[in-house]
PDB file of C-alpha atoms in Angstrom:
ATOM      1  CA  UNK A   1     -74.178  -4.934  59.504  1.00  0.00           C
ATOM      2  CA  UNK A   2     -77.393  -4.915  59.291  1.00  0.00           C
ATOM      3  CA  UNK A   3     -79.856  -8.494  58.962  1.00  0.00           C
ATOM      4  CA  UNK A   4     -80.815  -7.174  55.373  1.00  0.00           C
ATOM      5  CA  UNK A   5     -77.190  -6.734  54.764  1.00  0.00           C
ATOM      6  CA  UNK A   6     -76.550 -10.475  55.077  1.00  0.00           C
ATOM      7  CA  UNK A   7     -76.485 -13.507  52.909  1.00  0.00           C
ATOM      8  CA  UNK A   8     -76.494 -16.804  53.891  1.00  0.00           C
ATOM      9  CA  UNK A   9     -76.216 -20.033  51.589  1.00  0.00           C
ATOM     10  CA  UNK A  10     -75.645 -23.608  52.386  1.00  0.00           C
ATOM     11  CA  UNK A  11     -73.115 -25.003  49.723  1.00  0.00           C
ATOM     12  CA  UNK A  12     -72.327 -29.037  49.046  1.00  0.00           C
ATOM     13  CA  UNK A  13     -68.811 -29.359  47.517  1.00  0.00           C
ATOM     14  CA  UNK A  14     -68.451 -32.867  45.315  1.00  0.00           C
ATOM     15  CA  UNK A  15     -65.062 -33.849  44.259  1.00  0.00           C
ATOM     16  CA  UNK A  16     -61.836 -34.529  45.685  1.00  0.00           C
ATOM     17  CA  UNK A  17     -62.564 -33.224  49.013  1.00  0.00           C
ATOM     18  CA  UNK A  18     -61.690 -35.212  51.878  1.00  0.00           C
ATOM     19  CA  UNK A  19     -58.190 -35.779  52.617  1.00  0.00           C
ATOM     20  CA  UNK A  20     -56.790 -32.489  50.782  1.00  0.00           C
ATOM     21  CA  UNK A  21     -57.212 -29.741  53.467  1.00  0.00           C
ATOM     22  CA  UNK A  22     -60.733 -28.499  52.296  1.00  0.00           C
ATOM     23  CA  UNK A  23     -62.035 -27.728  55.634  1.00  0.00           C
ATOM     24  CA  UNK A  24     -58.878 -26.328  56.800  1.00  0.00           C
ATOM     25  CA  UNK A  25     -58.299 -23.682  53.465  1.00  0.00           C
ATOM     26  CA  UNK A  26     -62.206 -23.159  53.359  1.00  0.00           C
ATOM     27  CA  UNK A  27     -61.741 -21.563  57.210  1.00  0.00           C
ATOM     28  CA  UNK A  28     -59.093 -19.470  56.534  1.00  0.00           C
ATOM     29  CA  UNK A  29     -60.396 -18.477  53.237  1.00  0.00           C
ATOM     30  CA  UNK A  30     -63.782 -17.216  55.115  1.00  0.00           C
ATOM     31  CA  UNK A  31     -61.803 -15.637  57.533  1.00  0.00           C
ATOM     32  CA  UNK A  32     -59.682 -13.644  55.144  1.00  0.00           C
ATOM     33  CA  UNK A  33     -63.172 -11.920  53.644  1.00  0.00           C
ATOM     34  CA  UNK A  34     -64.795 -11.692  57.058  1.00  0.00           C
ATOM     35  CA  UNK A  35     -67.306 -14.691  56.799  1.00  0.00           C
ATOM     36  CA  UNK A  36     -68.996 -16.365  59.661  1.00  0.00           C
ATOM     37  CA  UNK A  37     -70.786 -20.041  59.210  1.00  0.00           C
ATOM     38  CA  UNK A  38     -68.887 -23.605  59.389  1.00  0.00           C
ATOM     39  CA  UNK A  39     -67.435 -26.353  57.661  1.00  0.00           C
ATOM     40  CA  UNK A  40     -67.886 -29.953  57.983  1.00  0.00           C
ATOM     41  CA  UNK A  41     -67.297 -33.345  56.120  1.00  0.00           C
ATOM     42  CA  UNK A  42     -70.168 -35.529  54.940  1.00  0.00           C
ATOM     43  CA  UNK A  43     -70.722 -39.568  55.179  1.00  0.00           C
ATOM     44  CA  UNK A  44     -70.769 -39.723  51.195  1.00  0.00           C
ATOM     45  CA  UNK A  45     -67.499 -37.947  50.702  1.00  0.00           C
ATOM     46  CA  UNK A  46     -68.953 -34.259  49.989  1.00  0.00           C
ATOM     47  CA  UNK A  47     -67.994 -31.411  51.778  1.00  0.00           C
ATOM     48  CA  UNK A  48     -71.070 -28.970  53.830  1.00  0.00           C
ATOM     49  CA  UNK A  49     -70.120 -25.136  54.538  1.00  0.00           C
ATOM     50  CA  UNK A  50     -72.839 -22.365  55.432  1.00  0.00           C
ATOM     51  CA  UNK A  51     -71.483 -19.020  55.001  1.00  0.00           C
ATOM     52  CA  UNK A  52     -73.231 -15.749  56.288  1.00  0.00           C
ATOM     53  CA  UNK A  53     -71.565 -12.258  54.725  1.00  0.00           C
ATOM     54  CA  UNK A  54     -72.396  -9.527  52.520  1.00  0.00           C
ATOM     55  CA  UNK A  55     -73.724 -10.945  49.555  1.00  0.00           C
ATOM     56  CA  UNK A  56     -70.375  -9.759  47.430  1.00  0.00           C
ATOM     57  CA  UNK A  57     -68.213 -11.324  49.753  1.00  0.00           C
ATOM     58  CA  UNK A  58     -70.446 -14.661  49.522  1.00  0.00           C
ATOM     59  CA  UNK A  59     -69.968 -14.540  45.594  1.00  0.00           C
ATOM     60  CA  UNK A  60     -65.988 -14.191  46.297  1.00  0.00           C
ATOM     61  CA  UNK A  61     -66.331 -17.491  48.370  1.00  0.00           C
ATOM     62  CA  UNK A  62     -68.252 -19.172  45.909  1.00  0.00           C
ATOM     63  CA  UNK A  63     -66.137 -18.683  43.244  1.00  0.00           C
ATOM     64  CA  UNK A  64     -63.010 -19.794  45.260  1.00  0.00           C
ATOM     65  CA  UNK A  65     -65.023 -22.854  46.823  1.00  0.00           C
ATOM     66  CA  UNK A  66     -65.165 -24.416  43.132  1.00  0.00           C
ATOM     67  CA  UNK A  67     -61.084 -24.057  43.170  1.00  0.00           C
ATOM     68  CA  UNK A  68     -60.501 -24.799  46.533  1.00  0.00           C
ATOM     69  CA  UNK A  69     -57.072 -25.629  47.830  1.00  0.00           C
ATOM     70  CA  UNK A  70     -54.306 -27.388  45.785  1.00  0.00           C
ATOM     71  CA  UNK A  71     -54.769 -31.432  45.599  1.00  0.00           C
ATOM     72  CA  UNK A  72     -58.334 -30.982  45.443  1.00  0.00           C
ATOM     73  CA  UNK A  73     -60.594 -31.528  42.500  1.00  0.00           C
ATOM     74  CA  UNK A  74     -64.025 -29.760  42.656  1.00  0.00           C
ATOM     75  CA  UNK A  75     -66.503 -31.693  40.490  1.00  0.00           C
ATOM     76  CA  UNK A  76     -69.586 -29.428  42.028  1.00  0.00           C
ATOM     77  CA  UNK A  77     -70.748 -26.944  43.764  1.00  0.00           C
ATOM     78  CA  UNK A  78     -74.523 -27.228  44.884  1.00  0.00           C
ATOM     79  CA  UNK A  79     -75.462 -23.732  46.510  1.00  0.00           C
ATOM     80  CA  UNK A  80     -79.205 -22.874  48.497  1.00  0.00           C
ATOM     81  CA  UNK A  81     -80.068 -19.620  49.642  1.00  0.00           C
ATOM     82  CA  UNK A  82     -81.622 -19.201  53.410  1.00  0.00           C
ATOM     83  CA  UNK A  83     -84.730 -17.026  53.404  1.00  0.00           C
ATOM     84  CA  UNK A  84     -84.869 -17.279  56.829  1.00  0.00           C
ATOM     85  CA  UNK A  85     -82.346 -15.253  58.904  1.00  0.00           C
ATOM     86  CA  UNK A  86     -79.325 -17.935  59.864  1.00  0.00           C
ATOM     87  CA  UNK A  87     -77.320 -15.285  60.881  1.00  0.00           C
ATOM     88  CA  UNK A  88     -73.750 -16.622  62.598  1.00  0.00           C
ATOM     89  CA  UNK A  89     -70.905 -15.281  64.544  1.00  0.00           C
ATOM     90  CA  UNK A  90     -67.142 -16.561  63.549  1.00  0.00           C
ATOM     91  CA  UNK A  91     -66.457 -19.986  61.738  1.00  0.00           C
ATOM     92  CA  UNK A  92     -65.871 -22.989  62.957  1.00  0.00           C
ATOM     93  CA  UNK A  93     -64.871 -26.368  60.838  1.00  0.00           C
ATOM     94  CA  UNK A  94     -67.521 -29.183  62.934  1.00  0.00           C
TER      95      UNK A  94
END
């Protein structure tokens, strides 16, 4: 794939999201659709992701991210586009 190929958004998660399995469903859900980036809890309770894909495969995440796994309650989802090119390999929760 080529670097012009590839989206990648940082994405804040408010809600219910610590304590539920967030991090855990969010890797496996990039993994299913082929995503690379990370994972991690915040200080204030939020959860932080970056995901790098194909732009449709981004939207699929998206849209799942403001689900996310039973127990949790999604109150927001705050995305930002990179313009410069974050381009990872795999996913990791940090």
């Amino acid at each position: 794939m080529e670097t012009s190929e590839i989206r990648t958004v940082d994405v804040i998660i408010r809600g219910r999201v610590q304590g539920v399995g967030y991090r855990m469903w969010t890797r496996r859900e990039a993994g299913r659709l082929g995503l690379a980036g990370h994972v991690r809890n915040r200080p204030d309770g939020s959860v932080e992701a970056r995901f790098c894909g194909r732009p449709d495969t981004i939207d699929r995440m998206l849209e799942a991210c403001r689900t996310g796994p039973p127990g949790s309650r999604v109150n927001e989802v705050a995305v930002t586009d990179r313009t410069d090119a974050v381009v990872e390999v795999g996913f990791a929760i940090r």
